[in-house]
Amino acid sequence: MFRFSLHKTDGSARLGEFETPHGVVRTPAFMPVGTQGTVKGMLFKDLEEAGAELVLGNTYHLHLRPGDELIGRLGGLHRFAGWDRPILTDSGGYQVFSLAERRRITEEGAEFQSHIDGSRHHLTPEGAVDIQARLGSDVAMVLDECLAYPATREEAAESMRRSVRWAARCRSRIEVLRSSSPPERVVSNAGQAQFGIVQGGVFSDLRCESADATQAIGFEGYAIGGLSVGEPIDLMYDIVSETARRLPVAQPRYLMGAGTPEDLVECVARGIDMFDCVLPTRNARNGQLFTSQGRLNIRNARYAEDAGPPDPACRCYTCRRHSRAYLRHLHLSGEMTAGALNTLHNLTFYLDSMKRIRDAIAFGTFDTFRQEFLRSVSRPAHDS
Amino acid sequence: MFRFSLHKTDGSARLGEFETPHGVVRTPAFMPVGTQGTVKGMLFKDLEEAGAELVLGNTYHLHLRPGDELIGRLGGLHRFAGWDRPILTDSGGYQVFSLAERRRITEEGAEFQSHIDGSRHHLTPEGAVDIQARLGSDVAMVLDECLAYPATREEAAESMRRSVRWAARCRSRIEVLRSSSPPERVVSNAGQAQFGIVQGGVFSDLRCESADATQAIGFEGYAIGGLSVGEPIDLMYDIVSETARRLPVAQPRYLMGAGTPEDLVECVARGIDMFDCVLPTRNARNGQLFTSQGRLNIRNARYAEDAGPPDPACRCYTCRRHSRAYLRHLHLSGEMTAGALNTLHNLTFYLDSMKRIRDAIAFGTFDTFRQEFLRSVSRPAHDS
């Protein structure tokens, strides 16, 4: 039921779409992060109006609370959360490495304690597949080991090879679930796709080895993991270029956890089709707005009596209705509406930027667009 | 520019409307509380869709932050906040008594220190008029002294008589502002109405004295203050009855700070036209939902797998789209979306209840409605 179509390329940039059991997603696509079954600060109706076609759900969080068993009994994550459009779930691995306590990694999987209540859990590759099957996302990710940066070549190689072995186990498990007839009780979405993840740190040859080995297993799509974790930006772009070139043309490529507006455009230019990042939502709650004129920190005193919209070029509800002076007041007053209005703007800016990227590829003007976009959004923040 | 029209009565219940420079408000009306220029957890578009025709702004908060001078320079509170419908502002007195530090009350006014930064302020009756003139609300309130409960008869009498003297000074000041030609620079809304406030604690004769003295000064409307502060509910209802009877038929009557759904119906039955209360918004953030079947605490474990809507009889976005199980998950996860969705429901419930009250008065069936409403909303909470 998952099908990717590549419509057009412009340099290495790709225009396409993929079909899922919950509808079509146009690529290049940005996924707002819906950690706990909601995108922080946004009602789903506003997220739909902003143009989100796909959201990311975090397996680690949903597994711990309210539990994938419960979500499965209630018909899967779409029905549980009231979101009818496509959902991608991560494998939980990243949060095990970044949030959980007392984690221990073995060949079998990861043991850890919940950051919420200290309860003990065991996450195996097969378990990560089963959890995501219960959640019923449209795209599931394999469990991978997340390498800290910096890491030695040996650490990166060992970790990458373990991730490849885990990926093979994830693929075997989902094939068991798919071939069960009728599908096992755990499956909430029979049309779920599964993406592999390329690791290998900042080492080109390891990335190539990982890309080849992951493709040899065979997935509906391929992600690039373990970047945007502190490495220099040019190194990240180089690794993205090299890895994307090594991946199959006919399947979507997802750069996990990136990025800034600049990253989106630069990595589309290197052949990436999908992105997710907490930046637009998290920074919104901290008062940072992404605009067509650069970044803007709404706390800045210069906005105290600024009656203009956050971004004059933006069509969003926040920009149509509210001034910088008002948003600054709400933020300084600690009103939750501040976070809501800022989030609505930042996500609209990200989603509109993706639309402009797609339009530029369609018109064959991506490179011009890229230069203009970088000039506008990267200008030294006008309130720095 | 302020005009109240009484369309129909049913017993003591009154159906009417009043015109303001920003539109018509149908009464009986409930005002969501917009403390700092926003109703906590709600975007204005959702508040409009829920049917709010009037919101309350808190003078104390707006005076301290961002400041009424700033709001006045930006064209008044409507323009500053992006809310085009009517606004009523309180005088700031209640917050001076409940929030501010080191307050000292003299005949001249109230001295206090800001709860935000400890800065020293002086609020006089004339100052409260000027601040609200800068805010440009459609209805301004006189500065009154807020009596603690319980209070002796002597304390209540002395406080009430001071409030009457302050009311006269407020009226004199607004008449100066109105007669200035062109209006003084401080005025953001030339059609602003001013309401007097009846005090007198729980002492009927003091309430009568206050009602008479306040009317003798003459205002566009009359509020009943100093209730819903801890006195027994039957005593509050009695004072409301007696005071409302003493007020002019041709002008609106506003019961300040009340109340529960039961209070709304019971006090409409006693002749009240306007209400404000933080209950629907504050309790929403704490997980309490007001429904047609009684109160519901969303934290309760019985809702963990409840796929039904919060209130099957409700038309709001939250009830149309989300389940109790999902709202419980969001609340327990500390997601701000929980507060937003619960607030949207509770305010819709309050505003829809006011509409049903108005319809019942229009049809001459208010007493039947009142009995049925009380039976449904007051049943022992089904999750207690």
Short mmCIF file of N, CA and C in Angstrom, two decimals, chain A residues 4 12-16 27-29 222-224 227 236-237 239-241 243-245 247 251-256 258 263-276 354 357 361 366:
data_model
loop_
_atom_site.label_atom_id
_atom_site.label_comp_id
_atom_site.label_asym_id
_atom_site.label_seq_id
_atom_site.Cartn_x
_atom_site.Cartn_y
_atom_site.Cartn_z
N PHE A 4 6.03 5.10 -3.56
CA PHE A 4 6.70 6.37 -3.79
C PHE A 4 6.79 6.63 -5.28
N SER A 12 20.17 17.62 -7.96
CA SER A 12 19.92 16.45 -7.12
C SER A 12 18.59 16.56 -6.37
N ALA A 13 17.95 17.73 -6.44
CA ALA A 13 16.67 17.91 -5.74
C ALA A 13 15.58 17.10 -6.43
N ARG A 14 14.68 16.53 -5.61
CA ARG A 14 13.68 15.59 -6.13
C ARG A 14 12.27 16.03 -5.74
N LEU A 15 11.37 16.00 -6.68
CA LEU A 15 9.95 16.25 -6.42
C LEU A 15 9.21 14.94 -6.56
N GLY A 16 8.44 14.59 -5.53
CA GLY A 16 7.73 13.32 -5.60
C GLY A 16 6.54 13.28 -4.67
N THR A 27 6.50 15.25 -1.50
CA THR A 27 7.89 15.42 -1.06
C THR A 27 8.61 16.40 -1.98
N PRO A 28 9.60 17.10 -1.49
CA PRO A 28 10.14 17.09 -0.13
C PRO A 28 9.10 17.52 0.91
N ALA A 29 9.12 16.79 2.05
CA ALA A 29 8.14 17.00 3.11
C ALA A 29 8.81 17.28 4.44
N TYR A 222 14.49 4.78 2.99
CA TYR A 222 15.76 4.78 3.72
C TYR A 222 15.98 6.11 4.42
N ALA A 223 16.38 6.01 5.67
CA ALA A 223 16.67 7.22 6.43
C ALA A 223 18.17 7.34 6.65
N ILE A 224 18.60 8.57 6.86
CA ILE A 224 19.98 8.84 7.28
C ILE A 224 19.90 9.29 8.73
N LEU A 227 22.96 12.11 12.29
CA LEU A 227 23.53 13.42 11.93
C LEU A 227 22.79 14.50 12.71
N MET A 236 28.26 17.54 7.92
CA MET A 236 26.93 16.94 7.80
C MET A 236 26.46 16.97 6.36
N TYR A 237 26.61 18.13 5.71
CA TYR A 237 26.15 18.24 4.32
C TYR A 237 26.90 17.25 3.41
N ILE A 239 28.28 14.36 4.27
CA ILE A 239 27.81 12.99 4.54
C ILE A 239 26.44 12.77 3.91
N VAL A 240 25.58 13.79 3.99
CA VAL A 240 24.26 13.67 3.38
C VAL A 240 24.40 13.46 1.87
N SER A 241 25.25 14.24 1.24
CA SER A 241 25.47 14.11 -0.21
C SER A 241 25.90 12.71 -0.59
N THR A 243 25.85 9.93 1.13
CA THR A 243 24.93 8.85 1.47
C THR A 243 23.73 8.83 0.53
N ALA A 244 23.19 10.03 0.25
CA ALA A 244 22.02 10.09 -0.63
C ALA A 244 22.34 9.51 -2.00
N ARG A 245 23.53 9.80 -2.50
CA ARG A 245 23.93 9.27 -3.81
C ARG A 245 23.97 7.74 -3.83
N LEU A 247 21.96 5.80 -2.23
CA LEU A 247 20.63 5.20 -1.96
C LEU A 247 19.85 5.08 -3.26
N GLN A 251 13.19 5.28 -4.20
CA GLN A 251 12.60 5.20 -2.87
C GLN A 251 12.91 6.46 -2.08
N PRO A 252 12.05 6.80 -1.14
CA PRO A 252 12.24 8.06 -0.43
C PRO A 252 13.42 8.02 0.54
N ARG A 253 13.99 9.20 0.73
CA ARG A 253 15.17 9.38 1.59
C ARG A 253 14.83 10.38 2.68
N TYR A 254 15.04 9.97 3.90
CA TYR A 254 14.59 10.74 5.06
C TYR A 254 15.80 11.09 5.93
N LEU A 255 16.04 12.38 6.09
CA LEU A 255 17.14 12.84 6.96
C LEU A 255 16.57 13.08 8.35
N MET A 256 16.95 12.25 9.31
CA MET A 256 16.31 12.30 10.63
C MET A 256 16.84 13.43 11.51
N ALA A 258 16.74 16.73 11.33
CA ALA A 258 17.18 18.03 10.82
C ALA A 258 15.94 18.77 10.29
N ASP A 263 19.11 24.09 6.57
CA ASP A 263 19.34 22.65 6.39
C ASP A 263 18.34 22.04 5.42
N LEU A 264 17.09 22.47 5.52
CA LEU A 264 16.07 21.89 4.64
C LEU A 264 16.45 22.12 3.18
N VAL A 265 16.76 23.36 2.86
CA VAL A 265 17.06 23.69 1.47
C VAL A 265 18.37 23.03 1.03
N GLU A 266 19.38 23.06 1.89
CA GLU A 266 20.67 22.48 1.53
C GLU A 266 20.59 20.97 1.35
N CYS A 267 19.76 20.33 2.13
CA CYS A 267 19.70 18.86 2.05
C CYS A 267 18.72 18.41 0.96
N VAL A 268 17.70 19.21 0.65
CA VAL A 268 16.91 18.94 -0.55
C VAL A 268 17.84 19.01 -1.76
N ALA A 269 18.73 20.00 -1.74
CA ALA A 269 19.68 20.15 -2.84
C ALA A 269 20.60 18.94 -2.97
N ARG A 270 20.69 18.15 -1.90
CA ARG A 270 21.56 16.95 -1.90
C ARG A 270 20.73 15.67 -2.03
N GLY A 271 19.45 15.81 -2.34
CA GLY A 271 18.67 14.61 -2.65
C GLY A 271 17.80 14.05 -1.56
N ILE A 272 17.54 14.86 -0.50
CA ILE A 272 16.69 14.38 0.61
C ILE A 272 15.21 14.70 0.32
N ASP A 273 14.32 13.78 0.76
CA ASP A 273 12.88 13.93 0.50
C ASP A 273 12.05 14.22 1.75
N MET A 274 12.59 13.89 2.92
CA MET A 274 11.80 14.01 4.15
C MET A 274 12.65 14.50 5.31
N PHE A 275 12.02 15.29 6.17
CA PHE A 275 12.69 15.87 7.33
C PHE A 275 11.76 15.85 8.54
N ASP A 276 12.37 15.79 9.73
CA ASP A 276 11.62 16.11 10.94
C ASP A 276 12.55 16.87 11.85
N MET A 354 8.59 24.38 2.53
CA MET A 354 8.62 23.11 1.78
C MET A 354 7.80 23.22 0.50
N ILE A 357 9.78 25.09 -1.94
CA ILE A 357 10.82 24.20 -2.47
C ILE A 357 10.23 23.30 -3.55
N ILE A 361 11.25 23.20 -7.58
CA ILE A 361 11.71 22.01 -8.32
C ILE A 361 10.81 21.78 -9.53
N PHE A 366 15.00 25.51 -8.87
CA PHE A 366 15.37 25.26 -7.49
C PHE A 366 16.65 25.96 -7.08
#
